[in-house]
Amino acid sequence: MEITTRREFLKNAGAVALGMAAGAGVTSLIGCAPSPTPTALALASPTPVPQFPWTYAKLDPVTVAEKAYADYAKGACMYGTFSAIIGTLAQQVGAPFSTFPLDMMKYGKGGVYELGTLCGALNGAAAAISLVVDTKVAEQLIDELFAWYNTEALPNYKPKTPKYDIVASVSNSPLCHVSVTEWSNKSGFNAYSPQRAERCGWLAASVAKQTAELLNSQANGTFKRVHATPADVTTCLACHGQNSAVQNVHVTEASSCTLCHTDLSKHPVPIK
Amino acid sequence: MEITTRREFLKNAGAVALGMAAGAGVTSLIGCAPSPTPTALALASPTPVPQFPWTYAKLDPVTVAEKAYADYAKGACMYGTFSAIIGTLAQQVGAPFSTFPLDMMKYGKGGVYELGTLCGALNGAAAAISLVVDTKVAEQLIDELFAWYNTEALPNYKPKTPKYDIVASVSNSPLCHVSVTEWSNKSGFNAYSPQRAERCGWLAASVAKQTAELLNSQANGTFKRVHATPADVTTCLACHGQNSAVQNVHVTEASSCTLCHTDLSKHPVPIK
């Protein structure tokens, strides 16, 4: 990290110095005259792009969880988990993390502005992972994170200063709509209650903590897949997945199929 | 945009100049001595954060669509639509768009690494919208984009140099799994065929073009909601939505409920 940061710093410094020298009336800021010609210097970009992926530094999972809970209150679930990882890196590492426009991640709230699609906590976590590891590693970590989310009783992290006590529930799905309704049905609190909002704050904290642990294990070279694909997914994909007879489902592994496909009475072959 | 860019440029220039002056051995790059004290200067951030949201400049929708189709081949659907908007702004406007780590958006592929959740083309479009307008406007544009996606026969943009001819289908859902299966069932091509990949390239182009048109209409002050919430959603949310009797569904409007909830024989009250 130190080498990369220093290299980036020098790249920034050099490029902006050239840009400054090209700008009329700006040289007095540093009290020296421009030596290269303005024409050549105008080609220099004032803001170079940092090397991708950005270099991860191991984070304390509890610190990350507490920040996710606090940031959930500022911008909801996707912002909460993304800011917990990338915002903490901004605080602890600085650039390039400090340049990221965190506010853009508010769109994932409630499965994208309460449309109930992908859980925002997962969307933010996946985006954060994808910024700090390459795509092959990102896919492995995200697959594990989603499988964990589908099968564990969540939330499993209680913030240090909670507003309410919150019961945990298993979602069987990465979708906001399913996850919230399962919790509402179990807890007895409605989907628009302050308890539900609190539950999603705890959930953002739980997902952010799990994400930090996954990234730390990857950094340590100890990451391994733990949570398996649900059994009914394996059964269904035997006929509907890649290289099967029907091949009409573009899903490699996911949440339980029978959560939505509840009526299989018309299925062309009997389902066990 | 010019004023913001210039202000950002001067901010960058000032901050990095201070950073450079603080760095040992770096002053020779610009051939002048540091005048402020190193202690004070060490507090200056070398890379300041651009003001949020980043300032949108109107884009040609066909240029955007063609870039989405080309970029789909490099990083799939989410990367395709996001890069079509933000990458084109990087080419046409420069900083801060040119500093954005576009590669991070590859995670949305196939509903997040082929897990079949939120369509990556929509996830990328929503992220791009959220970077260039404030949250209230973003919510309106994204609601309209998702309603359009659910109800229109897509893809509706044919790239200039396509690999195959592609039929259109109505997804009734923003989910990758549903959208791809509906298209596979209609077209007869399997979900892992090169024709399906081509369809998703066209789809990324169609979604990116629609997104550019929405952002342009917002910039012109002419945006209005066109696509309505499906009728069965309104019926279901009368009992399950906010301020209703049951209130266990955290969704304001979305794709057809009966697409998944096919078996309503056990519903406590008869469903018309």
Coordinates of C-alpha atoms in Angstrom, one line a residue:
Chain A
M1 CA 0.0 0.0 0.0
E2 CA 2.8 2.4 0.9
I3 CA 4.5 2.0 -2.4
T4 CA 1.3 2.4 -4.4
T5 CA 0.2 5.4 -2.4
R6 CA 3.6 7.0 -2.9
R7 CA 3.6 6.3 -6.6
E8 CA 0.1 7.7 -6.9
F9 CA 1.1 10.7 -4.9
L10 CA 4.0 11.4 -7.2
K11 CA 1.8 10.8 -10.3
N12 CA -0.7 13.3 -9.0
A13 CA 1.9 15.7 -8.0
G14 CA 3.7 15.7 -11.3
A15 CA 0.5 15.9 -13.4
V16 CA -1.0 18.7 -11.4
A17 CA 2.2 20.6 -11.3
L18 CA 2.2 20.5 -15.1
G19 CA -1.4 21.5 -15.2
M20 CA -0.7 24.4 -12.8
A21 CA 2.2 25.6 -14.9
A22 CA -0.1 25.7 -17.9
G23 CA -2.8 27.7 -16.1
A24 CA -2.5 31.5 -16.5
G25 CA -2.2 33.4 -13.2
V26 CA -1.8 30.2 -11.1
T27 CA 2.0 30.1 -10.9
S28 CA 2.0 32.7 -8.1
L29 CA 0.5 30.1 -5.8
I30 CA 3.9 28.4 -5.7
G31 CA 6.1 31.4 -6.5
C32 CA 8.0 30.0 -9.5
A33 CA 7.8 30.4 -13.3
P34 CA 6.7 27.7 -15.7
S35 CA 9.5 26.2 -17.7
P36 CA 7.9 23.9 -20.3
T37 CA 5.8 25.4 -23.0
P38 CA 2.0 25.9 -22.4
T39 CA 1.1 23.9 -25.6
A40 CA 2.9 20.8 -24.4
L41 CA 1.6 21.1 -20.9
A42 CA -2.0 21.6 -21.8
L43 CA -2.1 17.9 -22.8
A44 CA -1.3 16.8 -19.3
S45 CA -4.4 15.5 -17.4
P46 CA -4.8 17.3 -14.1
T47 CA -6.4 14.3 -12.4
P48 CA -4.9 10.9 -13.3
V49 CA -6.8 7.7 -12.8
P50 CA -5.6 5.5 -9.9
Q51 CA -4.5 1.9 -10.7
F52 CA -7.3 -0.7 -10.5
P53 CA -8.2 -2.5 -8.2
W54 CA -7.5 0.0 -5.4
T55 CA -5.3 -1.6 -2.8
Y56 CA -7.2 -3.0 0.2
A57 CA -5.8 -2.6 3.7
K58 CA -7.1 -5.0 6.4
L59 CA -9.9 -3.5 8.5
D60 CA -11.3 -4.1 12.0
P61 CA -14.7 -5.9 11.4
V62 CA -16.3 -4.3 14.5
T63 CA -15.2 -0.8 13.5
V64 CA -16.7 -1.5 10.0
A65 CA -20.0 -2.8 11.5
E66 CA -20.4 0.2 13.7
K67 CA -19.8 2.6 10.8
A68 CA -22.3 0.7 8.7
Y69 CA -24.9 1.1 11.4
A70 CA -24.2 4.8 11.8
D71 CA -24.1 5.4 8.0
Y72 CA -27.4 3.5 7.5
A73 CA -29.0 6.4 9.3
K74 CA -27.5 8.8 6.7
G75 CA -28.1 7.0 3.4
A76 CA -29.8 3.6 4.1
C77 CA -28.5 0.1 3.4
M78 CA -26.3 0.2 0.2
Y79 CA -24.7 3.4 1.3
G80 CA -24.2 1.9 4.8
T81 CA -22.2 -1.2 3.7
F82 CA -20.3 0.6 1.0
S83 CA -19.4 3.5 3.2
A84 CA -18.4 1.1 6.0
I85 CA -15.7 -0.4 3.8
I86 CA -14.7 2.3 1.4
G87 CA -15.3 5.2 3.9
T88 CA -13.2 3.5 6.6
L89 CA -10.4 3.0 4.0
A90 CA -10.7 6.7 3.2
Q91 CA -10.3 7.5 6.9
Q92 CA -7.4 5.1 7.4
V93 CA -5.6 5.1 4.1
G94 CA -6.7 8.3 2.4
A95 CA -6.4 8.6 -1.4
P96 CA -7.7 7.2 -3.7
F97 CA -10.5 6.0 -1.3
S98 CA -11.1 9.6 -0.1
T99 CA -11.9 10.7 -3.6
F100 CA -14.8 8.2 -4.1
P101 CA -18.3 9.8 -4.4
L102 CA -19.9 7.7 -1.6
D103 CA -23.2 9.5 -1.9
M104 CA -23.9 7.8 -5.3
M105 CA -24.5 4.5 -3.4
K106 CA -27.7 5.8 -1.8
Y107 CA -29.6 4.5 -4.9
G108 CA -29.6 0.9 -3.5
K109 CA -32.0 1.7 -0.7
G110 CA -34.7 -0.9 -0.2
G111 CA -33.6 -2.9 -3.3
V112 CA -33.1 0.3 -5.4
Y113 CA -35.3 3.1 -4.1
E114 CA -37.7 0.7 -2.4
L115 CA -38.4 -1.3 -5.6
G116 CA -37.6 -4.5 -3.5
T117 CA -35.0 -6.0 -5.9
L118 CA -31.4 -6.8 -4.7
C119 CA -30.9 -6.1 -0.9
G120 CA -29.0 -2.8 -0.8
A121 CA -26.7 -4.1 1.9
L122 CA -25.5 -6.8 -0.5
N123 CA -25.4 -4.4 -3.5
G124 CA -23.1 -2.1 -1.5
A125 CA -20.9 -4.9 -0.2
A126 CA -20.5 -6.3 -3.7
A127 CA -19.6 -2.9 -5.1
A128 CA -17.0 -2.4 -2.3
I129 CA -15.5 -5.8 -2.8
S130 CA -15.3 -5.1 -6.6
L131 CA -13.3 -2.0 -6.0
V132 CA -10.5 -3.6 -4.0
V133 CA -9.9 -7.0 -5.6
D134 CA -9.8 -8.3 -9.2
T135 CA -12.9 -9.7 -10.8
K136 CA -12.0 -13.4 -10.3
V137 CA -11.5 -13.0 -6.6
A138 CA -14.5 -10.6 -6.3
E139 CA -16.7 -13.3 -7.8
Q140 CA -15.6 -15.9 -5.2
L141 CA -16.0 -13.5 -2.3
I142 CA -19.4 -12.3 -3.5
D143 CA -20.7 -15.9 -4.1
E144 CA -19.8 -16.8 -0.5
L145 CA -21.3 -13.5 0.9
F146 CA -24.6 -14.1 -0.9
A147 CA -24.8 -17.8 0.1
W148 CA -24.1 -16.7 3.7
Y149 CA -26.8 -14.1 3.5
N150 CA -29.3 -16.6 2.2
T151 CA -28.8 -19.2 4.9
E152 CA -27.8 -17.5 8.1
A153 CA -30.2 -16.0 10.7
L154 CA -29.7 -12.3 10.3
P155 CA -29.0 -9.7 11.6
N156 CA -26.2 -11.4 13.6
Y157 CA -24.4 -8.2 14.8
K158 CA -25.9 -6.0 17.5
P159 CA -24.7 -2.4 17.5
K160 CA -23.2 -1.0 20.7
T161 CA -26.0 1.6 21.1
P162 CA -29.1 0.0 19.5
K163 CA -32.6 1.6 19.5
Y164 CA -34.5 -1.6 19.9
D165 CA -33.9 -5.4 20.4
I166 CA -34.2 -7.1 17.0
V167 CA -35.0 -10.8 16.2
A168 CA -33.1 -12.6 13.5
S169 CA -34.6 -14.4 10.5
V170 CA -33.4 -16.5 7.5
S171 CA -34.2 -14.8 4.2
N172 CA -33.5 -17.7 1.8
S173 CA -33.1 -15.0 -0.8
P174 CA -30.8 -12.0 -1.6
L175 CA -33.9 -9.9 -2.5
C176 CA -35.0 -7.0 -0.3
H177 CA -38.7 -7.8 -0.8
V178 CA -38.3 -11.4 0.4
S179 CA -35.8 -10.6 3.1
V180 CA -38.0 -7.9 4.7
T181 CA -41.2 -9.8 4.4
E182 CA -39.7 -12.9 6.0
W183 CA -38.5 -10.8 8.9
S184 CA -41.8 -8.9 9.2
N185 CA -43.7 -12.2 9.4
K186 CA -41.3 -13.6 12.0
S187 CA -41.0 -10.5 14.2
G188 CA -44.6 -9.3 13.9
F189 CA -43.4 -5.7 13.1
N190 CA -44.6 -4.2 9.9
A191 CA -42.4 -3.4 7.0
Y192 CA -42.7 0.4 7.6
S193 CA -42.1 0.3 11.3
P194 CA -39.1 1.9 13.1
Q195 CA -38.2 -1.6 14.2
R196 CA -37.9 -2.7 10.6
A197 CA -35.6 0.2 9.8
E198 CA -33.6 -0.7 12.9
R199 CA -33.4 -4.3 11.7
C200 CA -32.0 -3.1 8.3
G201 CA -29.4 -1.0 10.1
W202 CA -28.3 -4.0 12.0
L203 CA -28.4 -6.0 8.8
A204 CA -26.1 -3.4 7.0
A205 CA -23.8 -3.8 10.0
S206 CA -23.8 -7.6 9.8
V207 CA -23.2 -7.6 6.1
A208 CA -20.4 -5.0 6.3
K209 CA -18.7 -7.0 9.1
Q210 CA -18.9 -10.2 7.1
T211 CA -17.5 -8.4 4.1
A212 CA -14.6 -7.1 6.0
E213 CA -13.9 -10.6 7.4
L214 CA -14.0 -12.0 3.9
L215 CA -11.7 -9.3 2.5
N216 CA -9.3 -9.8 5.5
S217 CA -9.2 -13.6 4.9
Q218 CA -8.5 -13.0 1.3
A219 CA -5.7 -10.6 2.3
N220 CA -4.3 -13.3 4.6
G221 CA -4.6 -16.0 2.0
T222 CA -7.0 -18.0 4.1
F223 CA -10.3 -17.4 2.3
K224 CA -12.4 -20.5 1.5
R225 CA -16.0 -21.1 0.5
V226 CA -18.1 -22.2 3.4
H227 CA -21.8 -21.8 2.6
A228 CA -23.2 -24.2 0.0
T229 CA -25.7 -23.8 -2.8
P230 CA -29.2 -24.8 -1.7
A231 CA -30.2 -28.4 -2.6
D232 CA -33.2 -27.5 -4.6
V233 CA -31.1 -25.2 -6.8
T234 CA -28.8 -28.1 -7.7
T235 CA -31.9 -30.2 -8.5
C236 CA -33.5 -27.5 -10.7
L237 CA -30.3 -26.5 -12.5
A238 CA -29.7 -30.2 -13.5
C239 CA -32.3 -29.6 -16.2
H240 CA -32.5 -25.8 -16.5
G241 CA -28.8 -24.7 -15.9
Q242 CA -25.8 -24.6 -18.2
N243 CA -25.1 -27.7 -20.3
S244 CA -28.5 -29.2 -19.3
A245 CA -31.5 -30.3 -21.4
V246 CA -33.5 -27.1 -21.2
Q247 CA -30.9 -24.5 -20.4
N248 CA -33.3 -21.6 -20.0
V249 CA -32.1 -20.3 -16.6
H250 CA -29.1 -18.0 -16.6
V251 CA -28.2 -18.6 -13.0
T252 CA -25.2 -20.6 -11.7
E253 CA -26.3 -20.8 -8.1
A254 CA -28.7 -18.7 -6.0
S255 CA -31.4 -18.7 -3.5
S256 CA -34.0 -21.4 -3.2
C257 CA -36.0 -21.8 -6.5
T258 CA -39.1 -23.1 -4.7
L259 CA -39.4 -19.8 -2.7
C260 CA -41.0 -18.3 -5.8
H261 CA -41.8 -21.4 -7.8
T262 CA -44.3 -22.7 -5.3
D263 CA -46.8 -24.2 -7.7
L264 CA -45.0 -27.1 -9.6
S265 CA -48.2 -29.0 -10.2
K266 CA -48.0 -28.2 -13.9
H267 CA -44.3 -29.1 -14.3
P268 CA -43.9 -31.5 -17.2
V269 CA -42.1 -34.1 -15.1
P270 CA -42.8 -34.9 -11.4
I271 CA -40.7 -32.9 -8.9
K272 CA -39.6 -34.8 -5.8
Chain B
M1 CA -19.8 22.6 -16.1
E2 CA -16.9 24.9 -17.1
I3 CA -17.1 26.8 -13.8
T4 CA -17.1 23.6 -11.7
T5 CA -14.3 22.1 -13.7
R6 CA -12.2 25.2 -13.3
R7 CA -12.9 25.4 -9.6
E8 CA -12.0 21.7 -9.2
F9 CA -8.9 22.2 -11.2
L10 CA -7.8 25.1 -9.0
K11 CA -8.6 23.1 -5.9
N12 CA -6.6 20.1 -7.2
A13 CA -3.8 22.4 -8.2
G14 CA -3.6 24.2 -4.9
A15 CA -3.8 21.1 -2.7
V16 CA -1.3 19.0 -4.7
A17 CA 1.1 21.9 -4.8
L18 CA 1.0 22.0 -1.0
G19 CA 1.4 18.3 -0.8
M20 CA 4.4 18.4 -3.2
A21 CA 6.1 21.1 -1.1
A22 CA 5.7 18.9 2.0
G23 CA 7.3 15.9 0.3
A24 CA 11.1 15.5 0.8
G25 CA 13.0 15.5 -2.5
V26 CA 10.0 16.4 -4.6
T27 CA 10.5 20.1 -4.9
S28 CA 13.1 19.7 -7.6
L29 CA 10.4 18.5 -9.9
I30 CA 9.1 22.1 -10.2
G31 CA 12.4 23.8 -9.5
C32 CA 11.3 26.0 -6.6
A33 CA 11.7 25.9 -2.8
P34 CA 8.8 25.3 -0.4
S35 CA 7.8 28.5 1.4
P36 CA 5.1 27.3 4.1
T37 CA 6.3 25.1 6.9
P38 CA 6.2 21.3 6.3
T39 CA 4.1 20.7 9.5
A40 CA 1.3 22.9 8.3
L41 CA 1.5 21.6 4.8
A42 CA 1.3 17.9 5.8
L43 CA -2.3 18.5 6.7
A44 CA -3.3 19.3 3.2
S45 CA -5.0 16.4 1.3
P46 CA -3.3 15.7 -2.0
T47 CA -6.6 14.6 -3.7
P48 CA -9.7 16.6 -2.8
V49 CA -13.2 15.1 -3.3
P50 CA -15.2 16.6 -6.2
Q51 CA -18.5 18.2 -5.3
F52 CA -21.5 15.8 -5.4
P53 CA -23.4 15.1 -7.6
W54 CA -21.0 15.4 -10.5
T55 CA -22.3 17.8 -13.2
Y56 CA -24.1 16.0 -16.1
A57 CA -23.6 17.2 -19.7
K58 CA -26.2 16.1 -22.2
L59 CA -25.2 13.1 -24.3
D60 CA -26.2 11.8 -27.7
P61 CA -28.3 8.7 -26.9
V62 CA -27.1 6.7 -30.0
T63 CA -23.5 7.3 -29.1
V64 CA -24.2 6.1 -25.6
A65 CA -26.1 3.0 -27.0
E66 CA -23.2 2.1 -29.3
K67 CA -20.7 2.4 -26.4
A68 CA -22.8 0.2 -24.2
Y69 CA -22.9 -2.5 -26.8
A70 CA -19.1 -2.3 -27.3
D71 CA -18.4 -2.2 -23.6
Y72 CA -20.8 -5.1 -22.9
A73 CA -18.2 -7.2 -24.7
K74 CA -15.5 -5.9 -22.3
G75 CA -17.3 -6.3 -18.9
A76 CA -20.9 -7.4 -19.4
C77 CA -24.2 -5.6 -18.7
M78 CA -23.6 -3.4 -15.6
Y79 CA -20.2 -2.3 -16.8
G80 CA -21.8 -1.7 -20.3
T81 CA -24.5 0.7 -19.2
F82 CA -22.4 2.5 -16.5
S83 CA -19.5 2.9 -18.8
A84 CA -21.8 4.1 -21.6
I85 CA -22.9 7.1 -19.5
I86 CA -19.9 7.8 -17.2
G87 CA -17.2 6.7 -19.7
T88 CA -18.7 8.9 -22.4
L89 CA -18.8 11.8 -19.9
A90 CA -15.1 11.0 -19.2
Q91 CA -14.3 11.2 -22.9
Q92 CA -16.4 14.4 -23.5
V93 CA -16.0 16.3 -20.2
G94 CA -12.9 14.8 -18.5
A95 CA -12.4 15.1 -14.8
P96 CA -14.0 14.2 -12.4
F97 CA -15.6 11.5 -14.7
S98 CA -12.2 10.4 -16.0
T99 CA -11.1 9.5 -12.4
F100 CA -13.9 7.0 -11.8
P101 CA -12.8 3.3 -11.5
L102 CA -15.2 2.0 -14.1
D103 CA -13.9 -1.6 -13.8
M104 CA -15.6 -2.0 -10.4
M105 CA -19.0 -2.1 -12.1
K106 CA -18.2 -5.5 -13.6
Y107 CA -19.7 -7.1 -10.5
G108 CA -23.3 -6.6 -11.7
K109 CA -22.9 -9.2 -14.6
G110 CA -25.9 -11.5 -14.8
G111 CA -27.6 -10.1 -11.7
V112 CA -24.3 -10.0 -9.7
Y113 CA -21.9 -12.6 -11.0
E114 CA -24.7 -14.7 -12.6
L115 CA -26.6 -15.0 -9.4
G116 CA -29.7 -13.8 -11.3
T117 CA -30.8 -11.0 -9.1
L118 CA -31.1 -7.4 -10.3
C119 CA -30.5 -7.0 -14.1
G120 CA -27.0 -5.6 -14.4
A121 CA -28.0 -3.2 -17.2
L122 CA -30.4 -1.6 -14.7
N123 CA -28.0 -1.7 -11.8
G124 CA -25.4 0.1 -13.9
A125 CA -27.9 2.6 -15.2
A126 CA -29.1 3.3 -11.6
A127 CA -25.6 3.8 -10.4
A128 CA -24.8 6.2 -13.3
I129 CA -28.0 8.3 -12.7
S130 CA -27.2 8.4 -9.0
L131 CA -23.7 9.9 -9.7
V132 CA -25.0 12.9 -11.7
V133 CA -28.3 14.0 -10.1
D134 CA -29.4 14.4 -6.5
T135 CA -31.2 11.6 -4.7
K136 CA -34.7 13.0 -5.1
V137 CA -34.3 13.3 -8.9
A138 CA -32.5 10.0 -9.1
E139 CA -35.4 8.2 -7.5
Q140 CA -37.9 9.6 -10.0
L141 CA -35.7 8.8 -13.0
I142 CA -34.9 5.3 -11.8
D143 CA -38.6 4.5 -11.0
E144 CA -39.5 5.5 -14.6
L145 CA -36.5 3.5 -16.0
F146 CA -37.5 0.3 -14.1
A147 CA -41.2 0.7 -15.1
W148 CA -40.1 1.1 -18.7
Y149 CA -37.9 -2.0 -18.5
N150 CA -40.7 -4.1 -17.0
T151 CA -43.3 -3.3 -19.6
E152 CA -41.6 -2.6 -23.0
A153 CA -40.5 -5.3 -25.5
L154 CA -36.7 -5.2 -25.2
P155 CA -34.1 -4.9 -26.6
N156 CA -35.5 -2.0 -28.7
Y157 CA -32.1 -0.8 -29.9
K158 CA -30.3 -2.6 -32.7
P159 CA -26.5 -1.9 -32.8
K160 CA -25.0 -0.7 -36.1
T161 CA -22.9 -3.9 -36.5
P162 CA -24.8 -6.7 -34.7
K163 CA -23.7 -10.3 -34.7
Y164 CA -27.2 -11.8 -34.9
D165 CA -30.8 -10.7 -35.3
I166 CA -32.5 -10.6 -31.9
V167 CA -36.2 -10.9 -31.0
A168 CA -37.7 -8.7 -28.3
S169 CA -39.5 -9.9 -25.2
V170 CA -41.3 -8.3 -22.2
S171 CA -39.7 -9.2 -18.9
N172 CA -42.4 -8.0 -16.5
S173 CA -39.5 -7.9 -13.9
P174 CA -36.2 -6.1 -13.3
L175 CA -34.6 -9.4 -12.3
C176 CA -32.0 -11.0 -14.6
H177 CA -33.2 -14.5 -13.9
V178 CA -36.8 -13.6 -15.0
S179 CA -35.7 -11.4 -17.9
V180 CA -33.4 -13.9 -19.5
T181 CA -35.8 -16.9 -19.0
E182 CA -38.7 -14.9 -20.6
W183 CA -36.4 -14.1 -23.6
S184 CA -35.1 -17.7 -23.8
N185 CA -38.6 -19.1 -23.8
K186 CA -39.8 -16.6 -26.5
S187 CA -36.7 -16.8 -28.8
G188 CA -36.0 -20.5 -28.5
F189 CA -32.3 -19.8 -27.8
N190 CA -30.9 -21.2 -24.5
A191 CA -29.6 -19.0 -21.7
Y192 CA -26.0 -19.8 -22.4
S193 CA -26.1 -19.4 -26.2
P194 CA -24.2 -16.7 -28.1
Q195 CA -27.5 -15.3 -29.2
R196 CA -28.5 -14.8 -25.5
A197 CA -25.2 -12.9 -24.9
E198 CA -25.9 -10.8 -28.0
R199 CA -29.4 -10.1 -26.7
C200 CA -27.9 -8.8 -23.4
G201 CA -25.5 -6.6 -25.4
W202 CA -28.5 -5.1 -27.2
L203 CA -30.3 -4.8 -23.9
A204 CA -27.4 -2.9 -22.3
A205 CA -27.5 -0.6 -25.3
S206 CA -31.3 -0.1 -25.0
V207 CA -31.1 0.6 -21.3
A208 CA -28.2 3.0 -21.7
K209 CA -30.0 4.9 -24.5
Q210 CA -33.1 5.2 -22.4
T211 CA -31.0 6.4 -19.5
A212 CA -29.4 9.1 -21.6
E213 CA -32.8 10.2 -22.8
L214 CA -34.1 10.4 -19.3
L215 CA -31.1 12.4 -18.1
N216 CA -31.3 14.7 -21.1
S217 CA -35.0 15.3 -20.5
Q218 CA -34.2 16.1 -16.8
A219 CA -31.5 18.5 -18.0
N220 CA -34.0 20.1 -20.3
G221 CA -36.7 20.4 -17.6
T222 CA -39.1 18.2 -19.6
F223 CA -38.9 14.9 -17.6
K224 CA -42.2 13.3 -16.7
R225 CA -43.2 9.8 -15.5
V226 CA -44.7 7.8 -18.4
H227 CA -44.8 4.1 -17.4
A228 CA -47.3 3.1 -14.7
T229 CA -47.2 0.6 -11.9
P230 CA -48.7 -2.7 -12.9
A231 CA -52.4 -3.1 -11.9
D232 CA -51.8 -6.3 -9.7
V233 CA -49.2 -4.4 -7.7
T234 CA -51.7 -1.7 -6.8
T235 CA -54.2 -4.4 -5.8
C236 CA -51.7 -6.3 -3.7
L237 CA -50.2 -3.2 -2.0
A238 CA -53.7 -2.1 -0.9
C239 CA -53.4 -4.7 1.8
H240 CA -49.7 -5.4 2.0
G241 CA -48.1 -2.0 1.3
Q242 CA -47.5 1.1 3.4
N243 CA -50.4 2.2 5.7
S244 CA -52.4 -0.9 4.8
A245 CA -53.9 -3.7 7.0
V246 CA -51.0 -6.1 6.8
Q247 CA -48.0 -3.9 5.8
N248 CA -45.5 -6.7 5.4
V249 CA -44.2 -5.8 2.0
H250 CA -41.5 -3.2 1.8
V251 CA -42.1 -2.3 -1.8
T252 CA -43.7 0.9 -3.1
E253 CA -44.1 -0.2 -6.7
A254 CA -42.5 -2.9 -8.7
S255 CA -42.9 -5.7 -11.2
S256 CA -46.0 -7.9 -11.3
C257 CA -46.5 -9.7 -8.0
T258 CA -48.3 -12.6 -9.7
L259 CA -45.2 -13.4 -11.7
C260 CA -43.8 -15.2 -8.6
H261 CA -46.9 -15.5 -6.5
T262 CA -48.6 -17.9 -8.9
D263 CA -50.4 -20.0 -6.3
L264 CA -52.9 -17.9 -4.4
S265 CA -55.2 -20.7 -3.6
K266 CA -54.3 -20.5 0.1
H267 CA -54.7 -16.7 0.3
P268 CA -56.9 -15.9 3.3
V269 CA -59.3 -13.8 1.2
P270 CA -60.3 -14.5 -2.4
I271 CA -58.1 -12.7 -5.0
K272 CA -59.9 -11.5 -8.1

